[in-house]
Every structure is written in C-alpha cells, then in structure tokens.
Amino acid sequence: MIELAWFRWVAVGLLPLAALACGDGEPSDGNGEGGQGGEAGAGGAGGGDGCVVVTVKDLRFDLQDDVVTGYLGAVDPSIGGDLPDQFFFQFYNSSDFMGPRTGTFDLSAPPDDNFGTCANCILITEDFDGQTSQRFFFQSEGTLTLDRDPIAELDLAATVTGLRLVEVTLDETLASTPVPGGACLSVPELRIDYKFVPPGWTCAAERYEDGAVCDCMCGAPDADCAPDGGLPIEGCEAEQVCVGGMCFDTCSAFDPREGCAEGVCSVGYPDDLCYEDPSAVASVGIGEACPPNTAFCAVDGSFANGLCDRYGRFDEVCRGLCLSDADCDAAQYERCYEVFFGLSTKGVCAPIFPPEWTCSGAGYGDGAGCACECGAVDPDCVDRSLPVTGCAAGEVCVQPALCAMPAPNDTCATALPLPLGTSSSTSLGGVDDYGTDPVDGDCLGFAVQGGPDVVYQVDLAAGQTLDVMAEAETFDVNVYLFGPGDASVCNATLAGCVAGEANVNVGEHLVFTAQAGGTYFLVIDSAYSFDTGGEFTLTAAVD
C-alpha cells in the first residue's frame, strides 16, 4: 500500500467574524456538492493500445486553497479490488500559466508531463481509502480545453481528448516516474459541464450565482450577494441586507448612531449590522479578555462598543471601535487596525507592538534605534545601521530579538576558506545579503533566499569537483555557489550563481564540477525571513 496522507489538501475556513466581509461564494472546506459532471462513453475492455478503457462519473468539486483547485470523480469499471478508484482533476497555481486558466493545453508537455510540476493534473488512484492507494496512474497523453477558468470561477467547463494514463510511482517531492512495464488506462473523450454549488446550499442549484437575484438564507452564501452588488434580495425582509448568506437588520455603530430593535449593533461592511446571537456577546469591558468564541464586547444598551481583538494583536482582548488612528489613545501607542482589510476604515484600537513585547512601547518601530531582547522583534532591527539597545558592545540583534556577535564571514568579501572534511559553524549574526531578489532562475528556480547567510570560498581548477553536504536542525538550510571571480560576483539577484540546492526541510547535497578554474563562493542561506540561522554542519570534499 502507498501512503497518500501527504497527497490530500484541505481548504481552510475563515474565522467566524470574517463572514462580515464575505459574499464571494468561496468554499470553506473540501466537501462541496454540485451539478453533475461529464461522463465518458462505455469502457472496461482493453483498448487498441493495450490500455484498459475506463470512464469517469460523478465528478464534483473537491477543494480549493491558495495552492490548488481540485475536482474528484469515480472511475468505472473498477480497476482494483473492492475499494473505490478515484479520478483527481487538479489545477495548481503556476508561473507557467499566468492570467485566466482557459484555452488548450497539451497534457504531455512540460510542466504537465510530471505530477511534481504539473499545473493541469489528472491522477487516478486504485483502491483509494482516503489515506492510501495501491497504484497511481498519471497522464502521459491528452489534450485539455478549458472554456472557463476553474481556479477563479470553480465551475468546470472542459473537454479532454486522447487521455492516456500510465502507472507511476510518486516520491517525497510528488515527482512521478513511470513504472517500467506498468499498466495503463485510456479515457474516451470526456466532456465536463460542472456548475459549482457550495457545501450546505439548500436552495435549487440553478439559483446559485444566476446573476439575477441574491438568494439569502439558502444554507451558504450566494456569490450574487456581493456587497453593493445591486441585485434584488430574496429570503429577507424588505429593509434587511444579506451578508454571509444570512439576513441582517442594519444600524450605525458610529456617529450619528442608530441602534437595533433586537441584538447589538456593531461594525459590518458596507452597513453596520444588528447581531442577534447572544452567545457571540462577551460581558466584558474595554481592555478585558473575551471568553472563547465571542466577538462583541463593551455593550452599552443596543451598542457593542468593542470587538474581541482578532485583527491587531490577535489576543482576543476587548478593543474599542475606531474609524482612524485619531480615535485611539496615542499615549498607549495605539493605532486603528482595520477589520475589513482595505474595504473600509472601520476597525479596533490596539497597541502597535505585539503582546509579547516587554519593553516600552515608545521604542517599538520608532525609527531611532533597534530595541533588542524585548520579547518580540522590533521592526527597526532590520536596519543594521541603527544603534542597538539591549545588547553588549559589538553585538547585533537577530531574529527573534536575540543579541549575537556579527558573523565574521557575512559577505563574499569576508568569506572564510571552505574547510574540507566535516566541520560545524553558525550563521547566527549573519545578514540577508544574497538571493533576496532572484532574477536568474537557473540556480534555484527563482526561490527567494530571505534568511541570514554566511559565505565560504574555495579555489577550484577546471575539471575539479566540489562535493558539499550541508545539514541544520534549527533552520531550513539552502546552499548555492557563485563564481569564478572575486567577491563582486556575488549578488542578491543570483546572476552568476552556477549551482544550488534548495529543498524543503532537508539537508542539501551540492555537487559541482568547475568548467573554469578560479575562486568560487559557497553561500549557506535559508529561504525564510523568519529564520534566525544557527548551527549547521558541513561535509566538503574537492576531487
């Protein structure tokens, strides 16, 4: 059995109050239902090329997150045992296909010729139990035509012709490798006309996003109910609005204030709303901690003058409402944090520094100096030219707000000789000098290197091979090589980088044979800006 736990993706739902700004019909989980998908013709016997002919039925929306939009169907007839065989049709966000995902695509051409890189992917799993599968089959031939963009619209209007799938293995990076002498499957022309309907939709499917009416109280938000959409509303009383699939009375939480006949008045977009669920109201005042799963606080009559903070400091303390920084207490270093993410200035007043900050609020982000070892990172510490407080003479401040001595080999100009054999060192105290703006994808595939880096230099003759293994336990180490030349060959764009390795959360093994003799610079780095660097082990040899 092949473990498939890493193959499944789960879409993440929004926080409860985020529904105040919704109405776009985005799914909140991967259990969507919807219209009937297309089916291929009869199958089951061996095709002309020796492949088993199968059909696809009951195709439906499966999931969407920031990486993938997926659909799931059944395979008929069964190609394995008693467990179901699944047809996964997935569309990944990819720099190879910018703009709307419509048009015609050759499924046998890069990047779609391998499951590890594909943007338009078809995978059939044999005897899939939700976690494991006996065998995988991935596309080797076929043409896909998309009439609508499934990523943007979630509707799937597609035609697949000449689809052939071969048995493959998948490694830990999801790269697919055909099995020598393995089985193959053939799917006759497949026409799919699938209309997405969100999970929980209780009204007629054809009423969802029909472009004519905002259908409210249908168990899930209708995409036609976007704020200021202008469509008539069905399911609500005449003066009500539909937000997040529910009907609300409107009010005004700011001057001139207008309260609610029932419930409490608090912020909404575009209208302030009357919230009638008493379990969402916390009986606490400004500055006090809200109980779990509550949203509104500091109630005075029918007005909730505060929100439980999930917007500024995320500490669920009751914070007062605001429209601008002027409504907040500057003496307490407060600012107004918007709750509708650019749609409106409505927000809550909260201190500018995070809850973990232990120093004076006056020193956080003041632009005058880096306050170190204050429990949280001072944004001023990004600028190494500013004076540092909280550290000993000569030390610098590194994430997460720790004092450390500067790395002696922070740049190519100060690179240390590469020690051969096995050695240990640290990148703590290094600055992010290189790989921050990659424009040359030959080295690391445009992967930004946002962590602190240190550098070693090594002289290689033409034909000599450098073999380096880098390992670290406290950060995700990456390695890359500049040269040959002097220190000026090193840069933030990775132009001039001749080799690199940047796999996720594993050690890196770089092997490079020099075409030209000279000095090369080995950079020990990390992709993540939140990495502090730290101890690492190098094993290096030159042959």
Coordinates of C-alpha atoms in Angstrom, one line a residue:
M1 CA 0.0 0.0 0.0
I2 CA 1.2 3.5 -0.8
E3 CA 0.7 6.2 1.8
L4 CA -1.3 9.1 0.5
A5 CA -1.7 11.2 3.6
W6 CA 0.6 13.9 2.0
F7 CA -1.4 13.8 -1.2
R8 CA -4.6 15.3 0.1
W9 CA -5.1 19.0 0.7
V10 CA -7.7 20.6 3.0
A11 CA -9.2 24.1 2.4
V12 CA -9.2 26.3 5.5
G13 CA -12.3 28.0 6.6
L14 CA -12.5 31.7 7.7
L15 CA -12.7 32.9 11.2
P16 CA -16.3 33.5 12.3
L17 CA -16.3 37.2 12.1
A18 CA -14.6 37.2 8.7
A19 CA -18.1 36.4 7.4
L20 CA -18.9 40.0 7.9
A21 CA -16.9 40.8 4.8
C22 CA -17.9 37.8 2.8
G23 CA -20.3 37.2 -0.1
D24 CA -17.9 35.9 -2.7
G25 CA -19.0 32.3 -2.6
E26 CA -15.6 30.9 -1.7
P27 CA -15.8 27.4 -0.3
S28 CA -14.8 26.8 3.3
D29 CA -13.9 23.1 3.1
G30 CA -13.3 20.3 0.7
N31 CA -16.7 18.6 0.8
G32 CA -18.5 20.5 -1.8
E33 CA -21.6 19.3 -3.7
G34 CA -22.8 20.5 -7.0
G35 CA -24.0 19.8 -10.5
Q36 CA -23.4 16.6 -12.5
G37 CA -20.0 16.3 -14.1
G38 CA -19.5 14.9 -17.6
E39 CA -19.1 11.2 -18.3
A40 CA -17.2 9.4 -21.0
G41 CA -18.6 6.6 -23.0
A42 CA -18.7 2.9 -22.2
G43 CA -15.4 1.2 -21.2
G44 CA -13.7 -1.6 -19.3
A45 CA -12.2 -3.6 -22.0
G46 CA -8.6 -3.3 -23.3
G47 CA -8.1 -0.5 -25.8
G48 CA -6.4 -0.7 -29.1
D49 CA -3.1 0.2 -27.4
G50 CA -3.4 -2.4 -24.7
C51 CA -4.7 0.1 -22.1
V52 CA -7.8 -0.6 -20.0
V53 CA -10.6 1.8 -21.1
V54 CA -12.4 3.5 -18.1
T55 CA -15.0 6.1 -17.8
V56 CA -15.3 9.0 -15.3
K57 CA -18.6 9.7 -13.5
D58 CA -20.0 11.8 -10.6
L59 CA -17.3 14.5 -11.0
R60 CA -17.7 17.1 -8.3
F61 CA -15.8 20.0 -6.6
D62 CA -13.3 18.7 -4.0
L63 CA -11.3 21.5 -2.6
Q64 CA -9.6 24.9 -3.1
D65 CA -6.8 26.6 -1.2
D66 CA -4.1 29.0 -2.1
V67 CA -2.2 26.3 -4.0
V68 CA -4.7 24.0 -5.8
T69 CA -8.3 23.8 -7.0
G70 CA -9.5 20.2 -7.3
Y71 CA -12.3 18.1 -8.5
L72 CA -13.0 14.4 -7.7
G73 CA -14.8 11.7 -9.6
A74 CA -15.3 8.0 -9.7
V75 CA -13.7 5.5 -12.1
D76 CA -15.8 2.9 -13.8
P77 CA -15.4 0.0 -14.1
S78 CA -13.2 -0.9 -11.1
I79 CA -9.5 -1.4 -11.9
G80 CA -8.6 -2.9 -8.5
G81 CA -10.3 -4.5 -5.5
D82 CA -13.3 -3.6 -3.5
L83 CA -12.2 -0.1 -2.6
P84 CA -13.1 2.8 -4.9
D85 CA -10.8 4.1 -7.6
Q86 CA -10.7 7.9 -7.7
F87 CA -10.2 10.4 -10.5
F88 CA -8.4 13.5 -9.3
F89 CA -8.6 16.5 -11.7
Q90 CA -6.5 19.3 -10.2
F91 CA -5.3 22.8 -11.2
Y92 CA -2.3 24.3 -9.5
N93 CA -1.3 28.0 -9.4
S94 CA 1.7 28.1 -11.6
S95 CA 4.0 30.8 -13.1
D96 CA 3.9 28.8 -16.3
F97 CA 0.3 29.8 -16.8
M98 CA -0.3 33.4 -15.8
G99 CA -3.7 35.0 -16.2
P100 CA -7.0 33.2 -16.7
R101 CA -6.7 29.4 -16.9
T102 CA -8.6 29.0 -20.2
G103 CA -7.6 27.6 -23.6
T104 CA -6.0 24.4 -24.9
F105 CA -3.2 22.5 -23.1
D106 CA -1.1 19.6 -24.1
L107 CA -1.0 17.3 -21.1
S108 CA 2.1 15.5 -22.3
A109 CA 4.2 18.7 -22.5
P110 CA 6.1 20.4 -19.6
P111 CA 5.2 21.3 -16.9
D112 CA 2.1 19.0 -17.2
D113 CA 4.2 15.9 -18.0
N114 CA 5.1 15.2 -14.4
F115 CA 2.9 15.2 -11.3
G116 CA 5.6 17.1 -9.3
T117 CA 5.4 20.1 -11.6
C118 CA 2.0 19.9 -13.4
A119 CA -0.4 22.9 -13.4
N120 CA -3.2 20.8 -15.0
C121 CA -3.1 17.4 -13.5
I122 CA -5.1 14.2 -13.9
L123 CA -4.3 11.3 -11.5
I124 CA -6.2 8.1 -11.0
T125 CA -5.7 6.2 -7.7
E126 CA -6.5 2.5 -7.4
D127 CA -8.2 1.2 -4.2
F128 CA -8.2 4.6 -2.5
D129 CA -9.3 4.5 1.1
G130 CA -8.8 8.2 1.9
Q131 CA -5.2 7.7 3.0
T132 CA -3.6 5.0 0.9
S133 CA -3.7 3.7 -2.6
Q134 CA -2.4 0.5 -4.3
R135 CA -1.3 2.2 -7.5
F136 CA -1.2 5.7 -9.2
F137 CA -1.9 6.4 -12.8
F138 CA -0.8 9.8 -14.3
Q139 CA -1.4 11.5 -17.6
S140 CA 1.1 10.6 -20.4
E141 CA -1.0 11.8 -23.4
G142 CA -4.1 14.0 -23.9
T143 CA -5.4 17.5 -24.8
L144 CA -7.3 19.6 -22.3
T145 CA -9.5 22.5 -23.4
L146 CA -10.8 24.8 -20.7
D147 CA -13.8 27.0 -21.6
R148 CA -13.9 28.7 -18.2
D149 CA -11.3 29.3 -15.5
P150 CA -11.8 26.7 -12.8
I151 CA -9.5 28.5 -10.3
A152 CA -11.3 31.8 -10.5
E153 CA -14.9 30.5 -11.1
L154 CA -14.9 27.0 -9.6
D155 CA -17.2 25.9 -12.5
L156 CA -15.5 23.3 -14.7
A157 CA -16.3 23.5 -18.4
A158 CA -13.7 21.3 -20.1
T159 CA -13.1 18.8 -22.8
V160 CA -10.3 16.2 -22.5
T161 CA -9.4 14.2 -25.6
G162 CA -6.9 11.4 -26.2
L163 CA -6.4 10.9 -22.5
R164 CA -3.9 8.1 -21.6
L165 CA -2.6 7.5 -18.1
V166 CA 0.4 5.3 -17.2
E167 CA 1.2 3.6 -13.9
V168 CA 3.7 5.7 -11.9
T169 CA 5.4 6.0 -8.6
L170 CA 5.4 9.2 -6.6
D171 CA 8.4 10.2 -4.5
E172 CA 8.5 12.5 -1.5
T173 CA 8.6 15.6 -3.8
L174 CA 5.5 14.3 -5.6
A175 CA 7.6 13.7 -8.8
S176 CA 6.1 10.9 -10.9
T177 CA 8.1 8.2 -12.5
P178 CA 6.6 5.7 -15.0
V179 CA 6.7 2.1 -13.9
P180 CA 8.7 0.0 -16.5
G181 CA 6.2 -2.4 -18.0
G182 CA 3.4 -0.9 -15.9
A183 CA -0.3 -0.9 -16.7
C184 CA -2.1 2.0 -18.5
L185 CA -5.6 3.4 -18.7
S186 CA -7.4 5.1 -21.5
V187 CA -10.3 7.5 -21.1
P188 CA -12.5 8.2 -24.2
E189 CA -13.4 11.9 -25.0
L190 CA -14.5 13.5 -21.8
R191 CA -16.8 16.5 -21.8
I192 CA -17.4 18.1 -18.4
D193 CA -20.0 20.8 -17.7
Y194 CA -20.0 21.2 -13.9
K195 CA -21.6 24.1 -12.1
F196 CA -20.2 24.7 -8.6
V197 CA -22.6 24.9 -5.7
P198 CA -21.1 25.5 -2.3
P199 CA -21.4 23.0 0.6
G200 CA -24.6 23.3 2.5
W201 CA -26.6 25.0 -0.2
T202 CA -30.2 24.2 0.4
C203 CA -32.0 26.1 -2.4
A204 CA -32.3 24.9 -6.0
A205 CA -28.8 24.5 -7.6
E206 CA -29.7 26.7 -10.6
R207 CA -30.4 29.6 -8.3
Y208 CA -26.7 29.8 -7.1
E209 CA -24.8 32.6 -8.9
D210 CA -27.5 33.0 -11.5
G211 CA -26.7 36.7 -11.9
A212 CA -30.3 37.7 -11.4
V213 CA -31.1 37.6 -7.6
C214 CA -29.2 37.4 -4.3
D215 CA -30.7 34.3 -2.7
C216 CA -30.3 34.6 1.1
M217 CA -30.9 32.0 3.8
C218 CA -30.0 29.1 1.5
G219 CA -27.6 27.5 3.9
A220 CA -24.5 29.0 2.2
P221 CA -23.6 32.4 0.8
D222 CA -24.7 33.1 -2.8
A223 CA -22.0 34.7 -4.9
D224 CA -24.7 37.1 -6.3
C225 CA -24.9 38.7 -2.8
A226 CA -21.6 40.6 -3.0
P227 CA -21.7 43.9 -1.1
D228 CA -23.1 46.8 -3.2
G229 CA -23.9 44.2 -5.9
G230 CA -27.2 45.9 -6.6
L231 CA -29.2 42.7 -7.2
P232 CA -32.6 42.2 -5.5
I233 CA -32.6 40.1 -2.4
E234 CA -34.9 37.1 -1.8
G235 CA -35.3 35.4 1.5
C236 CA -35.0 38.6 3.7
E237 CA -37.4 41.3 4.8
A238 CA -37.7 44.5 2.8
E239 CA -35.2 46.6 4.9
Q240 CA -32.7 43.8 5.6
V241 CA -29.4 43.1 3.9
C242 CA -27.8 39.7 3.1
V243 CA -24.3 39.1 4.5
G244 CA -22.6 35.7 4.6
G245 CA -25.8 34.0 3.5
M246 CA -27.8 35.4 6.4
C247 CA -30.3 38.3 6.7
F248 CA -29.5 41.2 9.0
D249 CA -31.1 44.4 10.2
T250 CA -28.8 47.4 9.7
C251 CA -27.8 50.1 12.2
S252 CA -25.0 52.6 12.7
A253 CA -22.2 51.9 15.2
F254 CA -20.6 55.4 14.6
D255 CA -22.0 58.9 14.8
P256 CA -24.8 59.5 14.0
R257 CA -25.5 56.3 15.9
E258 CA -28.6 54.3 15.3
G259 CA -29.3 51.2 17.4
C260 CA -31.1 47.9 17.0
A261 CA -34.6 46.8 18.0
E262 CA -33.1 43.3 18.7
G263 CA -29.5 42.3 19.3
V264 CA -26.4 44.6 19.4
C265 CA -25.1 47.0 16.8
S266 CA -21.5 46.6 15.6
V267 CA -19.4 47.0 12.6
G268 CA -20.3 45.4 9.2
Y269 CA -19.5 46.1 5.6
P270 CA -20.8 48.2 3.9
D271 CA -23.5 48.6 6.5
D272 CA -23.2 48.2 10.3
L273 CA -25.3 45.2 11.4
C274 CA -27.6 44.1 14.2
Y275 CA -26.2 40.8 15.6
E276 CA -28.8 38.7 17.4
D277 CA -26.8 35.7 18.6
P278 CA -26.3 36.3 22.4
S279 CA -23.6 33.6 22.5
A280 CA -21.4 35.9 20.4
V281 CA -21.6 38.7 23.0
A282 CA -18.9 38.9 25.8
S283 CA -19.9 40.5 29.1
V284 CA -16.5 42.3 29.4
G285 CA -15.3 45.9 29.0
I286 CA -12.6 47.5 27.0
G287 CA -9.2 46.0 27.9
E288 CA -10.6 42.8 29.4
A289 CA -10.1 39.3 28.0
C290 CA -13.0 37.9 25.9
P291 CA -14.2 34.4 26.5
P292 CA -13.6 31.9 23.7
N293 CA -15.8 32.1 20.6
T294 CA -17.2 35.5 21.3
A295 CA -16.9 38.5 19.0
F296 CA -18.6 41.6 20.5
C297 CA -18.0 43.3 23.8
A298 CA -18.3 46.6 25.8
V299 CA -22.1 46.6 25.4
D300 CA -24.0 49.7 26.2
G301 CA -27.7 49.4 25.5
S302 CA -28.0 48.1 22.0
F303 CA -24.4 49.1 21.0
A304 CA -21.4 46.8 21.2
N305 CA -18.6 49.4 21.5
G306 CA -15.8 46.9 21.2
L307 CA -14.7 43.8 19.3
C308 CA -12.7 40.9 20.6
D309 CA -9.3 41.5 19.0
R310 CA -8.5 39.1 16.2
Y311 CA -7.3 41.9 14.0
G312 CA -4.4 43.9 15.6
R313 CA -2.7 41.9 18.4
F314 CA -4.8 38.8 17.9
D315 CA -5.0 38.3 21.7
E316 CA -8.9 38.4 22.0
V317 CA -8.9 41.3 24.3
C318 CA -11.9 43.6 24.1
R319 CA -10.8 46.7 22.0
G320 CA -12.7 49.8 21.2
L321 CA -14.1 50.6 17.8
C322 CA -12.4 53.2 15.6
L323 CA -12.5 54.8 12.1
S324 CA -9.0 56.2 12.2
D325 CA -5.9 56.4 14.4
A326 CA -7.3 59.7 15.8
D327 CA -10.0 57.7 17.6
C328 CA -7.3 55.7 19.5
D329 CA -5.1 56.5 22.6
A330 CA -1.7 57.7 21.3
A331 CA -0.4 57.8 24.9
Q332 CA -0.8 54.0 24.9
Y333 CA 0.8 53.7 21.5
E334 CA -2.5 52.6 19.9
R335 CA -3.5 52.7 16.2
C336 CA -6.7 51.7 14.4
Y337 CA -6.4 48.3 12.8
E338 CA -8.9 47.7 10.0
V339 CA -11.2 44.7 10.3
F340 CA -12.3 44.6 6.6
F341 CA -8.8 44.6 5.1
G342 CA -8.9 47.7 2.9
L343 CA -12.7 47.6 2.2
S344 CA -13.4 50.1 5.0
T345 CA -11.5 52.1 7.7
K346 CA -13.7 50.5 10.4
G347 CA -11.5 48.8 13.0
V348 CA -10.3 48.4 16.5
C349 CA -7.8 50.3 18.6
A350 CA -4.8 48.2 19.7
P351 CA -1.2 48.9 20.7
I352 CA 1.3 49.0 17.8
F353 CA 3.5 46.4 19.5
P354 CA 2.7 42.7 19.8
P355 CA 1.6 41.1 23.0
E356 CA 5.0 39.6 23.6
W357 CA 6.7 43.0 23.7
T358 CA 8.3 43.6 27.1
C359 CA 10.0 47.0 26.6
S360 CA 8.5 50.4 26.5
G361 CA 6.0 51.0 23.6
A362 CA 7.9 54.1 22.8
G363 CA 10.8 52.0 21.5
Y364 CA 8.8 49.8 19.1
G365 CA 9.2 50.9 15.5
D366 CA 10.2 54.4 16.4
G367 CA 12.8 54.6 13.6
A368 CA 15.5 55.8 16.0
G369 CA 17.1 52.5 17.1
C370 CA 16.8 48.8 17.4
A371 CA 15.5 47.6 20.7
C372 CA 16.7 44.1 21.2
E373 CA 15.7 41.3 23.6
C374 CA 12.3 42.8 24.2
G375 CA 10.3 39.6 23.8
A376 CA 9.4 40.4 20.2
V377 CA 11.2 41.7 17.1
D378 CA 11.5 45.4 16.7
P379 CA 11.0 46.2 13.0
D380 CA 13.8 48.8 13.3
C381 CA 16.2 45.9 13.8
V382 CA 16.1 45.2 10.0
D383 CA 18.3 48.3 9.6
R384 CA 21.8 47.3 10.9
S385 CA 22.9 50.9 10.6
L386 CA 20.7 52.0 13.6
P387 CA 22.1 51.9 17.1
V388 CA 21.2 48.8 19.2
T389 CA 19.9 48.9 22.8
G390 CA 19.7 45.8 25.0
C391 CA 22.9 44.1 23.6
A392 CA 26.5 44.2 24.6
A393 CA 29.1 46.3 22.8
G394 CA 29.8 44.9 19.3
E395 CA 26.7 42.6 19.2
V396 CA 23.9 42.8 16.7
C397 CA 20.2 42.0 17.0
V398 CA 18.9 39.0 15.1
Q399 CA 15.5 37.3 14.9
P400 CA 13.8 36.5 17.1
A401 CA 15.1 39.5 19.1
L402 CA 18.3 37.9 20.2
C403 CA 21.7 39.5 20.7
A404 CA 24.6 37.9 18.8
M405 CA 28.1 38.7 17.5
P406 CA 28.2 39.5 13.8
A407 CA 29.1 36.6 11.6
P408 CA 32.8 37.0 10.5
N409 CA 32.0 35.6 7.0
D410 CA 28.8 37.5 6.4
T411 CA 29.7 38.5 2.8
C412 CA 31.7 37.3 -0.1
A413 CA 34.3 40.0 0.7
T414 CA 34.8 38.5 4.2
A415 CA 34.4 34.8 3.1
L416 CA 36.3 32.2 5.1
P417 CA 38.2 29.4 3.4
L418 CA 36.0 26.4 3.0
P419 CA 37.1 23.7 5.5
L420 CA 37.4 20.3 3.9
G421 CA 36.1 17.2 5.8
T422 CA 33.4 17.7 8.4
S423 CA 33.0 20.9 10.4
S424 CA 30.4 22.9 12.3
S425 CA 29.7 26.6 12.3
T426 CA 26.8 29.1 12.6
S427 CA 25.0 31.6 10.5
L428 CA 23.6 33.4 13.6
G429 CA 24.5 37.0 13.3
G430 CA 24.6 37.0 9.5
V431 CA 22.7 39.5 7.4
D432 CA 20.5 38.6 4.4
D433 CA 22.9 39.7 1.7
Y434 CA 22.3 37.3 -1.2
G435 CA 19.4 35.8 -3.1
T436 CA 16.8 38.3 -1.9
D437 CA 15.7 39.3 -5.5
P438 CA 16.4 36.3 -7.8
V439 CA 16.1 37.2 -11.5
D440 CA 18.2 34.2 -12.7
G441 CA 16.2 31.0 -12.4
D442 CA 18.9 28.7 -13.4
C443 CA 20.3 28.3 -9.9
L444 CA 17.4 27.9 -7.5
G445 CA 14.4 28.4 -9.7
F446 CA 13.6 32.0 -8.6
A447 CA 13.3 30.8 -4.9
V448 CA 13.9 33.9 -2.7
Q449 CA 16.5 33.4 -0.1
G450 CA 15.3 35.6 2.8
G451 CA 17.3 34.3 5.7
P452 CA 20.7 35.3 7.1
D453 CA 23.6 33.9 5.1
V454 CA 27.4 33.3 5.5
V455 CA 30.0 32.6 2.9
Y456 CA 33.0 30.3 2.3
Q457 CA 35.4 30.5 -0.6
V458 CA 37.2 27.6 -2.4
D459 CA 39.7 27.6 -5.3
L460 CA 38.9 25.0 -8.0
A461 CA 40.8 24.1 -11.1
A462 CA 39.0 23.4 -14.3
G463 CA 37.6 19.8 -14.1
Q464 CA 37.7 19.6 -10.3
T465 CA 34.5 18.6 -8.5
L466 CA 33.2 20.2 -5.3
D467 CA 31.0 17.9 -3.2
V468 CA 29.3 19.6 -0.2
M469 CA 26.7 18.3 2.2
A470 CA 25.0 21.0 4.5
E471 CA 22.8 20.0 7.4
A472 CA 21.0 22.0 10.1
E473 CA 18.4 21.2 12.8
T474 CA 17.2 24.7 13.7
F475 CA 16.6 26.2 10.3
D476 CA 15.9 25.1 6.7
V477 CA 19.4 25.3 5.2
N478 CA 20.0 26.0 1.4
V479 CA 23.3 26.3 -0.4
Y480 CA 24.4 27.9 -3.7
L481 CA 27.6 28.7 -5.4
F482 CA 28.9 31.9 -7.2
G483 CA 32.0 32.1 -9.4
P484 CA 34.6 32.0 -10.6
G485 CA 35.8 35.5 -9.8
D486 CA 36.3 37.9 -6.9
A487 CA 33.7 39.0 -4.3
S488 CA 31.9 41.2 -6.8
V489 CA 30.5 38.1 -8.5
C490 CA 28.1 37.6 -5.5
N491 CA 24.8 39.4 -5.6
A492 CA 21.1 39.5 -4.5
T493 CA 19.7 38.5 -7.9
L494 CA 21.6 35.2 -8.1
A495 CA 23.0 36.2 -11.5
G496 CA 26.4 34.4 -11.7
C497 CA 25.1 31.6 -9.5
V498 CA 26.4 28.4 -11.1
A499 CA 24.9 25.7 -8.8
G500 CA 22.4 25.5 -5.9
E501 CA 20.2 23.2 -3.8
A502 CA 17.1 24.4 -2.0
N503 CA 14.9 21.5 -1.0
V504 CA 12.4 22.0 1.8
N505 CA 13.3 21.0 5.4
V506 CA 16.1 18.6 4.5
G507 CA 19.9 18.8 4.2
E508 CA 21.3 20.0 0.9
H509 CA 23.8 18.0 -1.2
L510 CA 25.6 20.1 -3.8
V511 CA 27.9 18.5 -6.4
F512 CA 29.6 20.9 -8.9
T513 CA 32.3 20.3 -11.5
A514 CA 34.1 23.5 -12.5
Q515 CA 34.2 24.3 -16.2
A516 CA 36.7 27.2 -15.5
G517 CA 39.3 27.5 -12.8
G518 CA 39.2 30.2 -10.2
T519 CA 37.7 31.2 -6.8
Y520 CA 34.2 30.1 -6.0
F521 CA 32.0 31.4 -3.2
L522 CA 29.7 28.9 -1.3
V523 CA 26.7 30.6 0.4
I524 CA 24.9 29.0 3.3
D525 CA 21.4 30.5 3.4
S526 CA 17.7 29.9 4.1
A527 CA 14.6 30.7 2.2
Y528 CA 12.7 32.1 5.1
S529 CA 13.0 35.6 6.5
F530 CA 11.8 34.4 10.0
D531 CA 14.8 32.0 10.2
T532 CA 17.4 33.2 12.6
G533 CA 20.1 31.0 11.2
G534 CA 22.0 28.9 13.6
E535 CA 24.3 25.9 13.9
F536 CA 25.0 23.8 10.8
T537 CA 27.3 21.0 9.7
L538 CA 29.3 21.0 6.5
T539 CA 31.0 18.0 4.9
A540 CA 33.1 19.1 2.0
A541 CA 35.5 17.5 -0.5
V542 CA 37.3 18.6 -3.6
D543 CA 38.3 15.9 -6.2

